[in-house]
CSV table of C-alpha atoms in Angstrom, one decimal:
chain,number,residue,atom,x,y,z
A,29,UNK,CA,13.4,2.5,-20.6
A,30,UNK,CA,9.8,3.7,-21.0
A,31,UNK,CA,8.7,7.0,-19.3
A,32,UNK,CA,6.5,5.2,-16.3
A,33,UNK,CA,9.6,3.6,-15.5
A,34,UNK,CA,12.0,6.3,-15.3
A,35,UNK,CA,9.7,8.2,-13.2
A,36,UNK,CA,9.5,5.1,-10.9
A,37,UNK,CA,13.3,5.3,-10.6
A,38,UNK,CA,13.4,9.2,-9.9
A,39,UNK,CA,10.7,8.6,-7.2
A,40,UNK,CA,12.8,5.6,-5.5
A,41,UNK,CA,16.2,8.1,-5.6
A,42,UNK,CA,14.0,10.8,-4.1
A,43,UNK,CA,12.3,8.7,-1.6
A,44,UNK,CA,16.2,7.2,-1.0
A,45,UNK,CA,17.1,10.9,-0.2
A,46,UNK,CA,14.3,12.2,2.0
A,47,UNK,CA,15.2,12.7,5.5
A,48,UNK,CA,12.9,9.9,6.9
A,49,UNK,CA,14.3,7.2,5.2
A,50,UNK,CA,18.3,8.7,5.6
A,51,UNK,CA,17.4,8.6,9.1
A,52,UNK,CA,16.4,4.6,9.1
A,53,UNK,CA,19.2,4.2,7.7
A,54,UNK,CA,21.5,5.7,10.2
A,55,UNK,CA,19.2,3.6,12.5
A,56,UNK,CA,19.8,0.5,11.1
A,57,UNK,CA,23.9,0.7,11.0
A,58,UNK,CA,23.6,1.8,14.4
A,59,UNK,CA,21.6,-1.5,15.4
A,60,UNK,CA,24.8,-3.5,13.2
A,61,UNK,CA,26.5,-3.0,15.9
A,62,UNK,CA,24.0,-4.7,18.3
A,63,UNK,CA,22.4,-7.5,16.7
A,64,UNK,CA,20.9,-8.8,19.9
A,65,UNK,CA,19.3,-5.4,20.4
A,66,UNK,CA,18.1,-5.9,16.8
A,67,UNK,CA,16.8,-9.5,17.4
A,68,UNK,CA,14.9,-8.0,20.2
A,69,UNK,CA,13.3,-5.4,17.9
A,70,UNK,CA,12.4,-7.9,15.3
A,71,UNK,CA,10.5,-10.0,17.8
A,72,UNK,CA,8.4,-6.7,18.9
A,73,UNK,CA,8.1,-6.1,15.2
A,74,UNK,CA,6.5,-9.5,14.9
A,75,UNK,CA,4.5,-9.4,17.8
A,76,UNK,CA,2.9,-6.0,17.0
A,77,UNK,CA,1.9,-7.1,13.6
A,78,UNK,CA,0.5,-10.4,14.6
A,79,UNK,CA,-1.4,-8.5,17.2
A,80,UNK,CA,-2.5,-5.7,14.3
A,81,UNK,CA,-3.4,-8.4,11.6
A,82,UNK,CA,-4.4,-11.7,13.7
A,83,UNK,CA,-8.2,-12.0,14.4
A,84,UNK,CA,-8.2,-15.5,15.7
A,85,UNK,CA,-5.5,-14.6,18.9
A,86,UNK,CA,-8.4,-13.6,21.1
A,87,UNK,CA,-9.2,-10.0,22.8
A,88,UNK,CA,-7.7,-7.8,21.5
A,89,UNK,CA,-7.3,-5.5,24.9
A,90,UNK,CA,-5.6,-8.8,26.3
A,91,UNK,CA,-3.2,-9.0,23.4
A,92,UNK,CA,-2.2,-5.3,23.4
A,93,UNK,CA,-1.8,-5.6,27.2
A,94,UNK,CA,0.5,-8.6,26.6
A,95,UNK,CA,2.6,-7.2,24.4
A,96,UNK,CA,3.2,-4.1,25.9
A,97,UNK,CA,3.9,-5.8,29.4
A,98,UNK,CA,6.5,-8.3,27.6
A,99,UNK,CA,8.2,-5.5,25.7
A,100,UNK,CA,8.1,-2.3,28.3
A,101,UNK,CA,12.2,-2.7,29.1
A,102,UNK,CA,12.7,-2.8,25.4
A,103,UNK,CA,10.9,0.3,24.5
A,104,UNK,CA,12.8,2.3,27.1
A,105,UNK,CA,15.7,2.0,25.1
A,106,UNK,CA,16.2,5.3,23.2
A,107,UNK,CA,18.1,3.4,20.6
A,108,UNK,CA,15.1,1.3,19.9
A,109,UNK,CA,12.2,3.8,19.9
A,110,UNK,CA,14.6,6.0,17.5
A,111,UNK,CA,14.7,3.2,15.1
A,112,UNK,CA,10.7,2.1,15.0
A,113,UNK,CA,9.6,6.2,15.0
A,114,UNK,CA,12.2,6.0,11.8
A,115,UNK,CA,10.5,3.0,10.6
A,116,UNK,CA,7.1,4.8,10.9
A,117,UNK,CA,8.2,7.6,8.8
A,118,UNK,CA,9.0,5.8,6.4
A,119,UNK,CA,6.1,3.3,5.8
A,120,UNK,CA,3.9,6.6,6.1
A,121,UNK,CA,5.7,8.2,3.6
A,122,UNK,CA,5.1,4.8,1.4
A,123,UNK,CA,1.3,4.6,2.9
A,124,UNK,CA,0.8,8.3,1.4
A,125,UNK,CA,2.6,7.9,-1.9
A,126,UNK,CA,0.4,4.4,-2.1
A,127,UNK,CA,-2.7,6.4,-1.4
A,128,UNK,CA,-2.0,9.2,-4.2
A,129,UNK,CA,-1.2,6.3,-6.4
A,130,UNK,CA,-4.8,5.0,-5.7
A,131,UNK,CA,-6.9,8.1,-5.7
A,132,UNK,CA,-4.7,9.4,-8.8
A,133,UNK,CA,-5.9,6.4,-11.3
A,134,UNK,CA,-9.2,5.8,-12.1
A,135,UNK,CA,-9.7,1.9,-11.7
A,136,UNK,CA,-13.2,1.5,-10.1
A,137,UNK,CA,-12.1,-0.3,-7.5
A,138,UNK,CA,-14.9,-0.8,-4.8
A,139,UNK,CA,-14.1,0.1,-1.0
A,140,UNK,CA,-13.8,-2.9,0.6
């Protein structure tokens, strides 16, 4: 195994380790148990990203509105908005290690 590799495996046990993502975890067997509530969350998952990365749906105030109105009950769920602030942490913690990756290697990449 070459030495970028290793360190790519020591850096996926440590990221396996950090609070953040043992937390999503212990989210995600907790939602085993409830795989309606899950289905529920999948579909808001969906939803939000559609709304985040879809420039054809229309207004985007109109869309947010929607989405919030359709899911309000769901997000009152303590269960549920322990699981997506988990999930945040996580793809933060990703977005941050991406970003060090980025500004860390030279590659002349323009901003786009």
């Amino acid at each position: 195994m070459n030495k970028i590799q290793e360190c790519v495996e020591k850096l996926l046990e440590v990221i396996r380790e950090d609070s953040a993502y043992q937390r999503y975890l212990a989210c995600e067997e907790m939602l085993k148990s409830n795989p309606e509530l899950k289905k529920q969350i999948d579909e808001f998952r969906v939803a939000v990203f559609h709304m985040n990365n879809d420039d054809t749906q229309g207004d985007l105030y109109d869309i947010t509105d929607e989405v919030e109105n359709r899911y309000e009950k769901l997000r009152k769920v303590p269960e549920v908005n322990a699981y997506l602030e988990a999930e945040l942490d996580v793809c933060r913690m990703l977005q941050q290690v991406q970003e060090q990756f980025r500004n860390g290697i030279d590659l002349n990449i323009p901003n786009v």
